[in-house]
Amino acid sequence: MAKVMIVDDDIILRDMYAERLKAENFDVEVAANGEEALEKLKTIKPDVILLDIMMPKVNGFNVLDTIKNTPETKAIPVIMLTALIQEDNKKKGMASGAYDYLAKSEAMPAEVVEKVKKAIGK
Amino acid sequence: MKLMFISNSMLLCLLIVIALSFFFGFLVFITNRGWEKQTNRRFFVFTIAAVIWQITNLIMFFNAKLPNDLFWTRTTYFTGIFGAYFLFRFISTFPKRHLESKSLNIAIESIALIGTLTAAISSMMSQTITSVSYAGNSRSPEFGSMANIFNLTLMALVAFILSFCIYNFKKSNLEEKSQIKYMLLGVASTVLIIIFTDVISPIFTGSNFLSNFDSFSLVFLFGFTAYSIVKYQLFDIRVILTETAAFIVAFAVFVEIFLSDNRTQAIANSIIFILVLIGGYLLVKSVNLEIQRRKELQKLSLQLKEANTKLKQVDAMKTEFISLASHELLTPISAIEGYLSMMLDEKIVKIDNEKAVEYMSRVYTSAKRLARLVADLLNVSRIEQGRMLVDKKEIDLHALIDEVVKELKFKAQEKKHKLLTTVRPNIDTRTYGDVDKVKEIIINLTGNSIKYTKDGGLIGIGIDLWPTRKVESNFNKMQSELKEHGKTSEGSLQNIVNDKFAELIGDKQLVVIIKDTGIGISHDDLGRLFQKFSRVGDWSTQEVQGTGLGLYISRALVEMHHGRIWAYSEGEGKGSTFYFSLPTVEAENQIKQLDAEVPVAKDAKPMAKSAARL
């Protein structure tokens, strides 16, 4: 069973994506902020990470940088899943090594699941 | 007689120094609510200590060779060490306290205080100054066994003063630095002269004659400090000097009264003194008025500065607010959309009630529309405030249109529309612009055509090359018709973006034409099309809904590309044609030139990606 980590400070959205992923038999791990995510990544190795950007403590871009600069986590595909819709944020995320960049208001949970499947399948 | 002359001039010198010291100390204390600042308070205390020292100097001078001579000599040393102590206290906080370690500060101040008190007590004891002897008129105190305590303390205080000068100077910012520079010059001159007259000269010459003049050195300190104050508290130096001069002259004349040889001279001097006093008073009064005026001006300019800073903050906050608000709005909207999409997904939830499904899908559509509106508003606010970044490169319009057609194919097929691209043969379809934004324009216009055309329609996208004059006349025709019919609100004929962006370049323009067989636009509505929140026709009968910002944004984006946008329709039900022009690729250099003249907002950002259009 593939494991997905959801990093988001909004509990409703976190639950939403978690439920949708569980419905497709994914093993889901959640983190409420960047700091928690980095801490959990020391012991857990998810197959995909869904990462929000605007979060308290450590923001998504910093988390992404840390993941991509740590040999143990470098290979994990990270899908940015954020409310930020400006093109420059997408460019920044992709340049930092994100696998994909999805706007929450645009990509519905079903589409997010598709992207997760695609990321694992590659 | 000669001796008397020297004495008089020395006396006058001393009095002037006293007057100056007191005057500047008081000035610093009372101006700009100076007493509220520790530095200014300490400066004031120091000037008082210095004045007392000078007064004892004066008394000592008068008591030369008299029975009290020894007592006043000791007293002068007594007050002198306090002068040095209070100078140290002032310097340690000038221009502000930079040494932050509390324990270190307490340690230094305790050492200085204990040393000073010990030295002060010792200076009054017979073991320090045993007697005063004279070689002619030069005074020479005989030092006893305890003199070293006094000298050591003085040296320590001087060392503290110099160290604080250097330390505070290093830690200061630029303005404080230049303030200290003057102060430093004054302190250095004063301290060096005192060391020379009181320590070095007696050691090497064995005569204490020069120590009679040591207190004059303070003129340097007060002179430079005054300049530093004047310069940084924004007083006019001429005003201060007038005031000082009047004060000194009055004081000097006042002293003259007591130095008069006989009664007649004393009366004459008194009259002169009164006249000087009256003149001085009038002068100082007018000067005070001047200072007051300056103070008010200074206050006003300060308020203006503050207001300006606040304004900038508000502006930055507004900008920040729009970005934050859109993020904050989109998060709950995303939850609404997401959960609804899951409820409508039969794989996740099964809902038997058809009505419920229908209502939910309507809520879903509305949420989608809301998300799009937020994205559009974000873009509009950026465009209007000139905070939209453009990243222009050479792009091929033909290839770009093919790309858009591919992307919209599915949507067109849903409504059984035919999408047809026609490009005038043998023309160069390259332009110079921001590929994302030009694409946004084409998607907007083509998307509209798909939306507003009944199923099974034909939508043509063409590229043509027109003379600039033809573009202008077509655009102007629409504009002038709008003006004539008064169908436009004030300002809608003006450019949304900077005029430099909107300037047409070259004698040929590439024109993109999007023509449909749709519901058309009534003549009256043509003008309102490119305005904010414009939607044409009868809203209630329309199945499709937009944000009313799509065409407004398109117009702004076209303007940012030195282009024009306009529409034409034979009337309702007769289809509509949208035109927009872009410069040819030859205009690249001119585009770069003109765009460089547009001021760029500091926080300019690229466009927000609109949520997927329905």
XYZ file of C-alpha atoms in Angstrom:
736
model
C 0.000 0.000 0.000
C 1.473 3.287 -1.106
C 1.937 5.960 1.516
C 1.082 9.638 0.973
C 2.030 12.434 3.330
C -0.249 15.487 3.391
C 1.288 18.676 4.768
C -1.341 21.384 5.298
C -2.266 23.680 8.174
C -5.958 23.777 7.223
C -7.576 20.865 9.026
C -10.670 20.711 6.783
C -8.667 20.559 3.574
C -6.209 18.105 5.127
C -9.086 15.795 6.079
C -10.649 16.202 2.648
C -7.568 15.062 0.738
C -6.881 12.355 3.339
C -10.370 10.911 2.969
C -10.244 11.027 -0.787
C -6.894 9.231 -0.795
C -8.081 6.644 1.758
C -11.034 5.933 -0.508
C -8.478 4.798 -3.083
C -6.711 2.657 -0.483
C -3.753 4.931 0.133
C -1.981 4.933 3.454
C -2.157 8.542 4.624
C 0.158 10.409 6.983
C -0.597 14.029 7.918
C 1.444 16.963 9.192
C -0.018 20.298 10.266
C 3.000 22.404 9.362
C 6.438 22.338 7.789
C 8.246 21.718 11.033
C 6.109 18.679 11.860
C 6.524 17.366 8.316
C 10.325 17.544 8.458
C 10.299 15.883 11.867
C 8.081 13.020 10.661
C 10.153 12.577 7.511
C 13.054 11.476 9.700
C 11.208 8.260 10.497
C 8.570 7.896 7.797
C 9.292 7.429 4.110
C 6.164 8.301 2.108
C 5.907 7.539 -1.605
C 4.474 10.975 -2.397
C 4.218 14.227 -0.455
C 1.372 16.720 -0.920
C 2.772 20.028 0.270
C 0.992 23.300 1.064
C 2.982 26.554 0.849
C 1.503 29.091 3.231
C 1.911 27.468 6.623
C 3.064 28.667 10.041
C 6.621 28.040 11.262
C 8.339 26.562 8.201
C 6.681 27.366 4.878
C 6.248 24.947 1.992
C 9.071 26.314 -0.129
C 11.530 25.807 2.723
C 10.221 22.303 3.340
C 10.633 21.528 -0.355
C 14.210 22.813 -0.300
C 15.033 20.702 2.733
C 13.464 17.583 1.224
C 15.323 18.044 -2.051
C 18.631 18.712 -0.294
C 18.428 15.687 2.018
C 19.801 12.489 0.413
C 17.229 10.260 2.181
C 14.194 12.220 0.975
C 15.520 13.649 -2.286
C 13.837 11.011 -4.454
C 10.331 11.407 -3.011
C 8.076 13.193 -5.515
C 6.579 16.347 -3.978
C 3.318 17.756 -5.330
C 2.728 21.344 -4.280
C -0.951 21.739 -3.346
C -1.647 25.348 -2.501
C -4.067 28.253 -2.607
C -1.396 30.420 -4.228
C -2.379 30.888 -7.835
C 0.312 33.259 -9.063
C 2.397 31.902 -11.878
C 5.666 32.880 -10.231
C 4.931 30.624 -7.256
C 4.431 27.738 -9.620
C 7.694 28.532 -11.398
C 9.480 28.784 -8.065
C 8.088 25.449 -6.894
C 8.928 23.645 -10.118
C 12.416 25.151 -10.155
C 12.989 23.863 -6.626
C 12.289 20.324 -7.747
C 8.559 19.863 -7.184
C 6.986 17.038 -9.179
C 3.855 19.084 -9.905
C 2.090 22.244 -8.785
C -1.660 22.197 -8.176
C -3.915 25.069 -7.156
C -6.432 23.926 -4.549
C -9.222 26.000 -6.067
C -8.556 24.427 -9.429
C -7.600 20.813 -8.919
C -10.432 18.821 -7.346
C -9.617 15.933 -4.970
C -10.183 13.374 -7.727
C -7.581 15.140 -9.855
C -5.174 15.272 -6.941
C -5.541 11.497 -6.562
C -4.803 11.077 -10.258
C -1.620 13.143 -9.912
C -0.562 11.092 -6.885
C -1.067 7.870 -8.834
C 0.907 9.300 -11.725
C 3.729 10.362 -9.437
C 3.983 6.886 -7.907
C 3.682 5.158 -11.257
C 6.613 6.959 -12.826
C 49.881 97.874 35.997
C 50.981 95.277 33.517
C 50.082 92.565 35.981
C 46.636 94.068 36.324
C 46.166 93.921 32.563
C 47.047 90.272 32.417
C 44.793 89.577 35.343
C 41.895 91.405 33.785
C 42.186 89.631 30.484
C 42.478 86.292 32.234
C 39.480 87.096 34.324
C 37.502 88.069 31.277
C 38.534 84.870 29.525
C 37.375 82.832 32.450
C 34.079 84.643 32.663
C 33.450 84.116 28.963
C 34.216 80.423 29.318
C 31.844 80.209 32.277
C 29.133 82.055 30.411
C 29.544 79.908 27.320
C 29.553 76.667 29.273
C 26.423 77.532 31.112
C 24.707 78.859 28.043
C 25.305 75.752 25.935
C 24.497 73.373 28.753
C 21.235 75.131 29.300
C 20.498 75.319 25.582
C 20.855 71.573 25.184
C 18.770 71.035 28.282
C 15.801 73.143 27.271
C 15.605 72.705 23.495
C 13.569 69.892 21.983
C 12.501 68.705 25.426
C 16.151 67.881 25.979
C 15.668 66.969 29.631
C 13.869 63.830 28.530
C 17.087 62.417 27.138
C 19.696 60.980 29.461
C 22.530 62.283 27.275
C 21.213 65.851 27.424
C 20.667 65.700 31.176
C 24.208 64.480 31.661
C 25.542 67.192 29.415
C 23.731 69.761 31.521
C 25.086 68.335 34.788
C 28.543 68.283 33.262
C 28.343 71.947 32.245
C 27.289 72.848 35.790
C 30.247 70.888 37.200
C 32.521 72.582 34.690
C 31.155 76.001 35.623
C 31.699 75.312 39.314
C 35.250 74.218 38.562
C 35.861 77.410 36.644
C 34.377 79.521 39.406
C 36.721 77.924 41.931
C 39.523 78.571 39.459
C 38.471 82.189 39.443
C 38.343 82.406 43.225
C 41.716 80.687 43.434
C 43.060 83.294 41.087
C 41.726 86.103 43.265
C 43.168 84.517 46.394
C 46.667 84.204 45.039
C 49.238 84.847 47.771
C 46.464 85.434 50.326
C 45.926 83.329 53.489
C 43.176 81.233 51.861
C 45.340 80.452 48.836
C 46.059 76.853 49.798
C 42.410 76.123 50.599
C 41.175 77.418 47.214
C 43.918 75.626 45.349
C 42.782 72.380 46.955
C 39.158 73.243 46.226
C 39.980 73.735 42.565
C 41.439 70.237 42.412
C 38.386 69.026 44.301
C 35.935 70.512 41.809
C 38.186 69.614 38.875
C 38.008 65.903 39.518
C 34.201 66.156 39.600
C 34.291 67.991 36.279
C 36.218 65.086 34.780
C 33.832 62.607 36.413
C 30.718 64.219 34.989
C 32.370 64.536 31.597
C 32.962 60.796 31.729
C 29.300 60.221 32.598
C 28.191 62.364 29.703
C 30.551 60.802 27.166
C 29.486 57.269 28.088
C 25.995 58.077 26.797
C 26.884 60.289 23.857
C 25.223 60.255 21.371
C 23.486 57.338 23.115
C 24.497 54.447 25.317
C 26.006 51.822 23.057
C 27.605 49.636 25.706
C 24.725 47.301 26.404
C 26.179 45.044 29.085
C 24.493 46.180 32.277
C 27.050 44.624 34.631
C 29.954 46.181 32.722
C 28.284 49.585 32.841
C 27.706 49.306 36.579
C 31.302 48.149 37.126
C 32.794 51.046 35.162
C 30.527 53.608 36.789
C 31.293 52.249 40.274
C 35.048 52.369 39.690
C 34.733 55.929 38.397
C 32.528 57.022 41.286
C 34.657 55.427 44.039
C 37.860 56.731 42.426
C 36.411 60.206 42.092
C 35.182 60.322 45.682
C 38.547 59.064 46.967
C 40.446 61.556 44.813
C 38.108 64.369 45.872
C 38.609 63.633 49.575
C 42.356 63.247 49.112
C 42.577 66.535 47.230
C 41.418 68.364 50.368
C 43.965 66.653 52.597
C 47.341 68.113 53.455
C 49.154 65.019 52.149
C 48.131 65.767 48.566
C 48.898 69.456 48.201
C 51.198 70.521 50.955
C 51.675 74.163 50.052
C 51.596 76.685 47.221
C 54.731 78.458 46.202
C 55.307 81.200 43.675
C 58.026 81.964 41.228
C 57.033 85.491 40.264
C 53.383 85.229 39.319
C 53.462 81.555 38.439
C 51.732 79.358 40.916
C 53.218 76.017 41.815
C 51.551 73.700 44.294
C 53.815 71.334 46.197
C 52.537 67.776 45.893
C 52.622 65.404 48.808
C 52.575 61.645 49.243
C 48.899 61.196 48.356
C 49.020 63.117 45.093
C 49.292 59.862 43.202
C 45.760 58.855 44.197
C 44.480 61.995 42.571
C 46.633 61.636 39.455
C 45.711 57.962 39.040
C 41.994 58.719 39.235
C 42.325 61.545 36.741
C 44.220 59.260 34.360
C 41.604 56.523 34.775
C 38.779 58.951 34.047
C 40.601 60.251 30.978
C 41.125 56.657 29.832
C 37.410 55.889 30.329
C 36.412 59.017 28.445
C 38.664 58.262 25.502
C 37.609 54.583 25.388
C 33.934 55.502 25.403
C 34.552 58.033 22.663
C 36.134 55.395 20.455
C 33.648 52.672 21.404
C 30.553 54.804 20.872
C 31.993 56.138 17.654
C 32.506 52.635 16.299
C 28.982 51.573 17.255
C 27.254 54.661 15.903
C 25.349 55.074 12.704
C 26.404 57.611 10.110
C 24.533 60.588 11.494
C 25.630 59.866 15.052
C 29.174 59.459 13.787
C 29.442 62.930 12.353
C 27.818 64.216 15.535
C 30.492 62.513 17.602
C 33.280 63.690 15.334
C 32.795 67.286 16.459
C 32.354 66.247 20.056
C 35.454 64.072 19.860
C 37.457 66.977 18.528
C 36.293 69.108 21.439
C 36.957 66.469 24.068
C 40.353 65.639 22.606
C 41.433 69.282 22.550
C 40.209 69.869 26.090
C 41.682 66.713 27.569
C 44.996 67.124 25.786
C 45.343 70.731 26.895
C 44.522 69.827 30.495
C 47.019 66.969 30.437
C 49.605 69.298 28.995
C 49.009 72.179 31.407
C 48.396 70.148 34.565
C 50.521 67.034 34.135
C 53.138 67.239 31.391
C 54.155 70.867 31.749
C 54.744 70.692 35.535
C 56.783 67.497 35.128
C 59.065 68.882 32.454
C 59.274 72.552 33.407
C 58.764 72.162 37.093
C 56.465 75.177 36.896
C 52.730 75.140 37.266
C 52.267 78.420 35.513
C 50.287 76.887 32.615
C 47.748 75.220 34.869
C 46.306 78.683 35.411
C 44.972 78.421 31.889
C 43.699 74.858 31.888
C 40.070 75.798 32.264
C 40.209 77.785 29.004
C 40.530 74.521 27.136
C 36.870 73.913 27.801
C 36.069 76.504 25.137
C 36.973 73.883 22.548
C 34.674 71.310 24.080
C 31.729 73.653 24.285
C 32.428 75.160 20.893
C 32.443 71.843 19.090
C 29.563 70.437 21.107
C 27.547 73.518 20.336
C 28.250 73.066 16.660
C 27.214 69.443 16.823
C 23.999 70.393 18.593
C 23.306 73.220 16.208
C 23.903 71.029 13.206
C 21.758 68.128 14.279
C 18.946 69.867 16.062
C 18.424 71.911 12.933
C 18.991 75.349 14.368
C 20.343 78.088 12.258
C 23.929 78.650 13.278
C 23.639 82.391 12.601
C 20.771 82.657 15.054
C 22.638 80.839 17.785
C 25.765 82.891 17.249
C 23.840 86.157 17.544
C 22.318 85.024 20.770
C 25.643 83.877 22.129
C 27.414 87.053 21.084
C 24.760 89.234 22.745
C 25.033 87.221 25.912
C 28.829 87.361 25.997
C 28.968 91.093 25.309
C 26.434 91.771 28.057
C 28.321 89.566 30.449
C 31.665 91.150 29.584
C 30.268 94.637 30.127
C 28.751 93.497 33.386
C 32.152 92.267 34.558
C 33.706 95.566 33.465
C 31.505 97.354 36.012
C 33.284 95.583 38.856
C 36.676 96.072 37.330
C 36.159 99.815 36.997
C 38.967 101.900 38.476
C 36.697 104.626 39.820
C 33.094 105.528 40.336
C 32.644 107.553 37.118
C 33.912 104.664 35.081
C 31.646 102.306 36.986
C 28.590 104.464 36.250
C 29.545 104.748 32.594
C 30.009 100.996 32.429
C 26.654 100.464 34.130
C 24.904 102.611 31.551
C 26.638 100.753 28.761
C 25.612 97.503 30.411
C 21.948 98.565 30.583
C 22.001 99.638 26.944
C 23.639 96.367 25.909
C 21.098 94.531 28.005
C 18.167 96.249 26.293
C 19.690 95.797 22.832
C 20.569 92.228 23.638
C 17.112 91.533 24.963
C 15.478 92.836 21.793
C 17.887 90.893 19.644
C 17.391 87.690 21.604
C 13.636 88.163 21.490
C 13.581 88.388 17.718
C 15.964 85.489 17.562
C 13.666 83.461 19.773
C 10.812 84.171 17.421
C 12.986 82.933 14.612
C 13.800 79.772 16.530
C 10.159 79.219 17.303
C 9.290 79.521 13.644
C 12.011 77.119 12.741
C 10.878 74.720 15.406
C 7.379 74.763 14.031
C 8.699 74.198 10.532
C 10.819 71.360 11.795
C 7.838 69.884 13.580
C 5.725 70.181 10.464
C 8.315 68.557 8.259
C 8.648 65.786 10.797
C 4.906 65.263 10.788
C 4.969 65.263 7.020
C 7.687 62.662 7.041
C 5.718 60.528 9.453
C 2.562 60.865 7.402
C 4.502 59.881 4.315
C 5.900 56.789 5.986
C 2.446 55.854 7.195
C 1.032 56.319 3.714
C 3.661 54.020 2.302
C 2.871 51.466 4.972
C -0.821 51.661 4.185
C -0.096 51.187 0.494
C 2.108 48.200 1.198
C -0.556 46.835 3.519
C -3.204 47.240 0.841
C -1.076 45.324 -1.637
C -0.295 42.686 0.917
C -3.964 42.587 1.851
C -5.105 41.736 -1.663
C -2.642 38.854 -1.910
C -3.446 37.576 1.546
C -7.177 38.044 1.099
C -7.172 36.062 -2.111
C -5.287 33.277 -0.383
C -7.612 33.369 2.601
C -10.680 33.411 0.347
C -9.469 30.619 -1.868
C -8.806 28.215 1.000
C -12.452 27.883 2.140
C -13.659 28.040 -1.453
C -11.350 25.120 -2.227
C -12.881 23.147 0.631
C -16.405 23.858 -0.642
C -15.471 22.908 -4.184
C -13.533 19.847 -3.113
C -16.161 18.376 -0.814
C -18.909 19.066 -3.342
C -16.914 17.374 -6.071
C -16.583 14.375 -3.763
C -20.299 14.343 -2.989
C -21.042 14.428 -6.676
C -18.569 11.625 -7.277
C -20.502 8.374 -7.324
C -17.381 6.447 -6.442
C -17.288 8.130 -3.043
C -20.867 8.970 -2.099
C -24.147 7.674 -3.434
C -27.019 10.125 -3.364
C -30.387 8.839 -4.557
C -32.185 12.145 -4.571
C -31.835 13.628 -8.026
C -32.869 17.083 -6.832
C -30.112 17.026 -4.233
C -27.562 16.172 -6.882
C -28.820 18.975 -9.106
C -28.715 21.544 -6.312
C -25.279 20.456 -5.272
C -23.949 20.706 -8.773
C -25.285 24.273 -8.876
C -23.499 25.090 -5.618
C -20.413 23.511 -7.125
C -20.655 25.685 -10.249
C -21.071 28.777 -8.103
C -18.059 27.910 -5.976
C -16.020 27.447 -9.127
C -17.159 30.809 -10.362
C -16.262 32.416 -7.052
C -12.757 30.975 -7.248
C -12.359 32.382 -10.742
C -13.631 35.755 -9.600
C -11.043 35.936 -6.836
C -8.265 35.125 -9.313
C -9.578 37.728 -11.750
C -9.867 40.390 -9.043
C -6.310 39.691 -7.985
C -5.188 40.264 -11.554
C -7.294 43.380 -12.004
C -5.884 45.003 -8.886
C -2.355 44.184 -10.043
C -2.947 45.589 -13.502
C -4.584 48.770 -12.280
C -1.788 49.472 -9.834
C 0.881 48.727 -12.406
C 2.080 45.761 -10.444
C 1.690 43.216 -13.223
C 4.990 41.931 -14.561
C 5.443 41.257 -18.249
C 8.150 38.977 -19.518
C 8.381 39.661 -23.234
C 10.063 37.393 -25.730
C 9.723 36.606 -29.405
C 6.633 34.441 -29.894
C 4.953 32.918 -32.921
C 1.261 33.785 -32.889
C 0.384 31.006 -35.330
C 1.937 28.327 -33.130
C 0.342 29.856 -30.056
C -3.130 29.822 -31.636
C -2.655 26.182 -32.653
C -1.805 25.435 -29.034
C -4.925 27.215 -27.754
C -7.130 25.435 -30.304
C -5.754 22.116 -29.077
C -6.515 23.032 -25.467
C -10.050 24.212 -26.237
C -10.888 21.396 -28.600
C -12.580 19.361 -25.894
C -14.748 22.242 -24.783
C -15.696 23.048 -28.381
C -16.540 19.449 -29.076
C -18.832 19.381 -26.045
C -20.963 21.975 -27.821
C -20.333 20.498 -31.239
C -18.580 23.643 -32.421
C -16.096 23.695 -35.238
C -12.849 25.572 -34.617
C -11.187 26.885 -37.754
C -7.845 28.647 -38.009
C -6.992 30.819 -40.996
C -3.766 32.687 -41.440
C -3.157 35.088 -44.282
C -0.546 33.410 -46.479
C 3.045 34.628 -46.601
C 3.023 36.775 -43.491
C 5.421 36.680 -40.597
C 3.252 35.776 -37.597
C 5.938 36.462 -35.023
C 5.353 39.113 -32.403
C 7.221 40.263 -29.320
C 5.278 39.733 -26.103
C 4.592 37.752 -22.962
C 3.532 34.321 -24.129
C 1.373 33.557 -21.054
C -0.537 36.798 -21.372
C -1.116 36.663 -25.118
C -2.334 33.122 -24.619
C -4.667 34.333 -21.863
C -6.163 36.880 -24.291
C -6.756 34.304 -27.034
C -8.218 31.797 -24.543
C -10.482 34.485 -23.099
C -11.866 35.554 -26.460
C -12.147 32.080 -27.959
C -13.634 30.765 -24.721
C -16.252 33.509 -24.872
C -17.125 32.583 -28.445
C -17.551 28.958 -27.449
C -19.717 29.986 -24.499
C -21.932 32.446 -26.337
C -22.524 30.384 -29.452
C -25.377 27.895 -29.601
C -24.438 24.257 -30.143
C -23.083 23.343 -33.545
C -21.616 26.708 -34.361
C -18.525 27.783 -36.246
C -15.712 29.680 -34.617
C -12.945 31.067 -36.755
C -9.602 32.280 -35.490
C -7.557 34.238 -37.983
C -4.317 36.150 -38.184
C -3.979 39.059 -40.557
C -1.489 41.843 -41.185
C -3.025 45.319 -41.241
C -1.594 48.760 -41.760
C -1.441 50.550 -38.410
C -3.757 53.219 -39.803
C -6.472 50.634 -40.391
C -6.154 49.360 -36.831
C -6.381 52.887 -35.516
C -9.372 53.851 -37.649
C -11.306 50.684 -36.725
C -10.553 51.156 -33.065
C -11.304 54.869 -33.173
C -14.555 54.246 -35.009
C -15.779 52.159 -32.135
C -14.515 54.652 -29.599
C -16.133 57.649 -31.311
C -19.425 55.825 -31.700
C -19.352 55.142 -28.002
C -18.720 58.782 -27.274
C -21.504 59.927 -29.574
C -24.045 57.613 -28.094
C -22.936 58.420 -24.589
C -22.871 54.737 -23.926
C -19.687 54.872 -22.005
C -18.819 55.950 -18.540
C -16.122 58.482 -17.840
C -12.683 56.948 -18.062
C -13.582 53.888 -20.060
C -11.971 55.459 -23.125
C -8.708 55.868 -21.332
C -6.020 53.253 -21.246
C -6.055 50.967 -18.221
C -2.299 50.590 -18.205
C 0.500 53.094 -18.597
C 0.234 55.052 -21.860
C 3.745 54.015 -22.833
C 2.601 50.390 -22.993
C -0.412 51.281 -25.061
C 1.509 53.148 -27.763
C 1.219 51.554 -31.208
C 4.561 50.785 -32.862
C 5.446 50.356 -36.546
C 3.330 50.832 -39.678
C 1.971 47.273 -39.733
C 0.141 45.375 -37.005
C -0.665 41.713 -36.628
C -4.395 41.404 -36.042
C -5.996 38.379 -34.432
C -9.641 37.984 -35.436
C -12.011 35.708 -33.563
C -15.344 35.362 -35.277
C -18.321 33.319 -34.183
C -21.863 32.557 -35.251
C -23.150 33.189 -31.759
C -25.756 35.310 -30.064
C -24.134 38.520 -31.185
C -23.991 41.834 -29.407
C -26.464 44.671 -29.695
C -25.067 47.956 -30.930
C -25.691 49.529 -27.532
C -23.741 46.877 -25.691
C -20.593 47.000 -27.844
C -19.242 49.892 -25.829
C -19.728 48.384 -22.458
C -17.972 45.183 -23.408
C -14.496 46.049 -22.231
C -15.518 47.655 -18.995
C -15.205 46.173 -15.544
C -18.000 43.760 -14.586
C -19.707 44.201 -17.927
C -22.027 41.557 -19.103
C -24.238 42.072 -22.070
C -27.654 40.930 -23.123
C -30.408 39.658 -20.918
C -28.760 37.993 -17.982
C -31.710 35.900 -16.922
C -31.886 33.997 -20.186
C -28.215 33.238 -20.309
C -27.182 29.815 -19.278
C -23.558 30.758 -19.117
C -22.125 33.105 -16.623
C -18.757 34.740 -16.335
C -17.138 37.042 -13.848
C -17.525 40.083 -16.053
C -13.825 40.691 -15.803
C -12.507 38.547 -18.645
C -12.758 41.180 -21.377
C -11.554 43.942 -19.071
C -8.433 41.930 -18.265
C -7.996 41.087 -21.944
C -8.131 44.770 -22.806
C -5.495 45.567 -20.178
C -3.270 42.754 -21.414
C -3.597 43.906 -25.037
C -2.735 47.445 -23.962
C 0.336 46.122 -22.185
C 1.421 44.767 -25.565
C 1.099 47.986 -27.562
C -2.126 46.743 -29.049
C -5.801 47.599 -29.460
C -8.867 45.489 -28.849
C -12.353 46.041 -30.159
C -15.452 44.141 -31.170
C -17.964 44.226 -33.957
C -21.379 42.700 -34.388
C -24.154 43.108 -36.922
C -26.562 42.829 -34.059
C -28.192 40.347 -31.770
C -28.266 36.830 -33.130
C -25.892 37.680 -35.934
C -22.631 36.556 -34.392
C -19.762 38.714 -33.226
C -16.180 39.376 -34.166
C -13.406 40.325 -31.774
C -10.227 41.938 -32.974
C -6.982 42.606 -31.243
C -3.720 43.883 -32.621
C -0.140 43.126 -31.633
C 3.058 44.670 -33.012
C 5.182 42.730 -35.467
C 8.461 41.227 -34.348
C 10.398 44.084 -36.011
C 9.142 46.388 -33.261
C 11.161 44.521 -30.628
C 13.699 47.273 -29.987
C 11.092 49.994 -29.789
C 8.981 47.875 -27.463
C 11.951 47.373 -25.179
C 12.656 51.088 -25.227
C 9.090 52.141 -24.433
C 8.575 49.450 -21.808
C 11.735 50.527 -20.033
C 10.186 53.960 -19.575
C 7.251 52.518 -17.632
C 7.900 52.770 -13.928
C 7.856 49.339 -12.315
C 6.255 48.859 -8.923
C 8.634 47.261 -6.434
C 6.384 44.348 -5.683
C 5.359 43.617 -9.250
C 4.286 40.024 -9.737
C 3.286 37.834 -12.610
C -0.327 37.071 -13.301
C -2.435 34.869 -11.122
C -3.527 31.795 -12.956
C -7.266 31.959 -13.306
C -9.016 28.922 -12.022
C -9.998 26.650 -14.874
C -12.666 28.318 -16.966
C -15.903 26.461 -17.301
